[in-house]
C-alpha positions as protocol buffer text, in pm:
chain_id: "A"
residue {
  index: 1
  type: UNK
  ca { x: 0 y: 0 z: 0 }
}
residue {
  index: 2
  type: UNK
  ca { x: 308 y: 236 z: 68 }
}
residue {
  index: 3
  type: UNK
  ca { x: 433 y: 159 z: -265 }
}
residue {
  index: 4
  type: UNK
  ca { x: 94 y: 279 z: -393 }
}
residue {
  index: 5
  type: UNK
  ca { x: 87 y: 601 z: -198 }
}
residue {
  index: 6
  type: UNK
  ca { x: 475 y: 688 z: -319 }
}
residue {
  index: 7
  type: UNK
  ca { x: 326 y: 617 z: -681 }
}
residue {
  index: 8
  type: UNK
  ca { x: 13 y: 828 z: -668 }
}
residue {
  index: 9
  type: UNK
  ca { x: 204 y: 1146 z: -523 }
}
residue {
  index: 10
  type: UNK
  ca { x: 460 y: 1076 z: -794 }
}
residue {
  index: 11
  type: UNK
  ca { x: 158 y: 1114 z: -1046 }
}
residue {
  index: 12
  type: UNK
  ca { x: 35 y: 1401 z: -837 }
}
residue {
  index: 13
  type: UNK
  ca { x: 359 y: 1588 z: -846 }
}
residue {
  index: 14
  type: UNK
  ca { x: 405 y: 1534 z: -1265 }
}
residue {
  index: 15
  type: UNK
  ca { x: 77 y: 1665 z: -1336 }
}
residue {
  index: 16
  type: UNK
  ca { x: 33 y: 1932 z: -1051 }
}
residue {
  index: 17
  type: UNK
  ca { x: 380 y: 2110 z: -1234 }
}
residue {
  index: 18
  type: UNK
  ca { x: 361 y: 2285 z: -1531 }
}
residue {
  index: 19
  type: UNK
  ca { x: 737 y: 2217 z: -1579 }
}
residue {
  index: 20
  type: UNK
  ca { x: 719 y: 1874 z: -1566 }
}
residue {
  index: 21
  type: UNK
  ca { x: 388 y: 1835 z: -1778 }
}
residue {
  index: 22
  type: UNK
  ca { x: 553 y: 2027 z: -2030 }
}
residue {
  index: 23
  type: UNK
  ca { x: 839 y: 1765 z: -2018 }
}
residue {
  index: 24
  type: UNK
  ca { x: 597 y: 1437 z: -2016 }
}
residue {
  index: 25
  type: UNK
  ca { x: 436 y: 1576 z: -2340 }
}
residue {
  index: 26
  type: UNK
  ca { x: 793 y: 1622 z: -2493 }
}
residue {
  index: 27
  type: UNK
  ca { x: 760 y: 1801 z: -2837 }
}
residue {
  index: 28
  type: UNK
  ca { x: 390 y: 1810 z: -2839 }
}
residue {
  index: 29
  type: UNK
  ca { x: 242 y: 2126 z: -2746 }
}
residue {
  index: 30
  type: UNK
  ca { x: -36 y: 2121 z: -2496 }
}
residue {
  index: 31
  type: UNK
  ca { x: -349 y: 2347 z: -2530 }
}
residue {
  index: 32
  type: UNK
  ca { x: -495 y: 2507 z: -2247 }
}
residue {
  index: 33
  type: UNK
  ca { x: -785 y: 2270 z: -2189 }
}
residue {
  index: 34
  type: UNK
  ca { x: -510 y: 1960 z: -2168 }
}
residue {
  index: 35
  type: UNK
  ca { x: -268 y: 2188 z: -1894 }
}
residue {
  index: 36
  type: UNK
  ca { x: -625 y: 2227 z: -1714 }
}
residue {
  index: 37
  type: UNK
  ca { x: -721 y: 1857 z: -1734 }
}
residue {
  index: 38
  type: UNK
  ca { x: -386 y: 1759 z: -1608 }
}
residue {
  index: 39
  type: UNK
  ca { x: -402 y: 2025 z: -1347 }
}
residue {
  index: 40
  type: UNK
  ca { x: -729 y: 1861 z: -1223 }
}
residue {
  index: 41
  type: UNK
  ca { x: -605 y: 1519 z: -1211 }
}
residue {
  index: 42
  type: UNK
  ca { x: -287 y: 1590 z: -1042 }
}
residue {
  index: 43
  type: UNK
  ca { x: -517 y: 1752 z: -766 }
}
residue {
  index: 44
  type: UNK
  ca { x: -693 y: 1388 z: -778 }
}
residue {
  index: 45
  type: UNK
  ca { x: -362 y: 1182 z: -735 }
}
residue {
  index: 46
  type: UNK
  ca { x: -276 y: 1431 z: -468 }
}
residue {
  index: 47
  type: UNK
  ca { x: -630 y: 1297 z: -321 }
}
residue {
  index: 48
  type: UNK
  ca { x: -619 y: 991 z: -387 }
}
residue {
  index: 49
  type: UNK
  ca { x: -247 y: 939 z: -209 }
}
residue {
  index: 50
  type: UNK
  ca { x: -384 y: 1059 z: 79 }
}
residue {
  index: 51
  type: UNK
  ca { x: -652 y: 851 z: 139 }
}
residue {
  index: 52
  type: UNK
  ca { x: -456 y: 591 z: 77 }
}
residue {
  index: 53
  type: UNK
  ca { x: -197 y: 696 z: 316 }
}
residue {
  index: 54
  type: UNK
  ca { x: -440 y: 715 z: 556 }
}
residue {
  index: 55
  type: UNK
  ca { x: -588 y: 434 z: 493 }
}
residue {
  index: 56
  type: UNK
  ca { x: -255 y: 216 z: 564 }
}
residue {
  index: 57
  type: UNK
  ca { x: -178 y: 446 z: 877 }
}
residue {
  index: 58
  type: UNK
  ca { x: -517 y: 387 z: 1047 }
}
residue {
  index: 59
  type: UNK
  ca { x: -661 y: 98 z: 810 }
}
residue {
  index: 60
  type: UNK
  ca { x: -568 y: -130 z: 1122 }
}
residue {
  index: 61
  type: UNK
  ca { x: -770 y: 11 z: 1363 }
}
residue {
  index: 62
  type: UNK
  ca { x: -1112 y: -101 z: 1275 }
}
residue {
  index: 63
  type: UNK
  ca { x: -1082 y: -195 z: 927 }
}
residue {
  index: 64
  type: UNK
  ca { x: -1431 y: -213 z: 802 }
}
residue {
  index: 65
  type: UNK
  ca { x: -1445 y: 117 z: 892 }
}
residue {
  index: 66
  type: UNK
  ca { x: -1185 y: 254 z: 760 }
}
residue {
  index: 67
  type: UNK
  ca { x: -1207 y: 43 z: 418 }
}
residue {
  index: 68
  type: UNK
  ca { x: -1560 y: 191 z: 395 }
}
residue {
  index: 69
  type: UNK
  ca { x: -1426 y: 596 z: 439 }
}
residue {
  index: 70
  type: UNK
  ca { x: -1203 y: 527 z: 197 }
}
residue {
  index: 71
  type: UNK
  ca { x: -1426 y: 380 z: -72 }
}
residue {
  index: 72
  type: UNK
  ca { x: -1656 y: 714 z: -18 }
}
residue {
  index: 73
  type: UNK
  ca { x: -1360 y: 900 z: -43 }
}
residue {
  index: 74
  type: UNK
  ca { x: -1254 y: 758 z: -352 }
}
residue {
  index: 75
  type: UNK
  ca { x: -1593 y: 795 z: -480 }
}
residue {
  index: 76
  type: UNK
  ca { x: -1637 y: 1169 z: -437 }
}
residue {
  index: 77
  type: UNK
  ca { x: -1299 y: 1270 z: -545 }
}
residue {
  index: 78
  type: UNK
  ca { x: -1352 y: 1092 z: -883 }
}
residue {
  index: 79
  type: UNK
  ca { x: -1695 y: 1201 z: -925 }
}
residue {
  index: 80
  type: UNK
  ca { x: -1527 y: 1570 z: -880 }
}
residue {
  index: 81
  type: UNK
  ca { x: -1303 y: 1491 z: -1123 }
}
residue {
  index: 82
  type: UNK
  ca { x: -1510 y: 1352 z: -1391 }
}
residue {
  index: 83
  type: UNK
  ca { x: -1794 y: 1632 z: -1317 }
}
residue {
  index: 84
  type: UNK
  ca { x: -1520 y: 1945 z: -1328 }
}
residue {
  index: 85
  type: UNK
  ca { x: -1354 y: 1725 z: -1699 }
}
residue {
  index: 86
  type: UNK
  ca { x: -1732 y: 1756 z: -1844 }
}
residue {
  index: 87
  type: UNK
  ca { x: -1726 y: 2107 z: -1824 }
}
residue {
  index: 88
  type: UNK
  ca { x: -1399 y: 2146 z: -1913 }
}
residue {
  index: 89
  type: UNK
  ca { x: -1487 y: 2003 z: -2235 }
}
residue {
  index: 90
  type: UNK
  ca { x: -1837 y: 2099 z: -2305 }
}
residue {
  index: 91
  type: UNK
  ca { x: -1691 y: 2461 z: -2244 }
}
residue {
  index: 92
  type: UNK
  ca { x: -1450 y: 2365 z: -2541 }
}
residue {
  index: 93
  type: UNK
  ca { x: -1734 y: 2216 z: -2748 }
}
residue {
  index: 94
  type: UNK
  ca { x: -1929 y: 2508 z: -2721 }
}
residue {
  index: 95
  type: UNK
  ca { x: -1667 y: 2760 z: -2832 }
}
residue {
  index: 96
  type: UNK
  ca { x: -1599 y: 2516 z: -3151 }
}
């Protein structure tokens, strides 16, 4: 689970920095709507590592419990994610 929280703020980090989005997409330009995107889902990994860090720090303690917390957790944030994408592109679609 550790090696999963290391790998999602790793994910986080990459997409949360211009800099290093910049240097993922290599020679490829990215528009405006792909920076925000990425923006948005580097917010999510940032999210999602710490529920899981949590998760493995006090996942012990009454499990069920914790398990469940989680899954709602996980839940919202990607139903934020997906909702705030949609109008991301619809707001593209509409200007095209």
């Amino acid at each position: 689970m550790i090696s999963g929280v290391i790998l999602f703020t790793s994910l986080s980090l990459i997409f949360s920095t211009k800099g290093l989005q910049r240097l993922v997409a290599g020679e490829h330009e990215l528009s405006l709507k792909e920076q925000t995107i990425g923006f948005l889902f580097g917010h999510y990994m940032g999210g999602v590592a710490g529920i899981t860090f949590f998760l493995w720090l006090f996942g012990p303690l009454n499990p069920t419990l914790f398990s469940i917390g989680a899954g709602a957790g996980y839940m919202i944030l990607t139903l934020y994610l997906l909702i705030k994408t949609a109008r991301i592109l619809k707001q593209e679609e509409l200007k095209s």
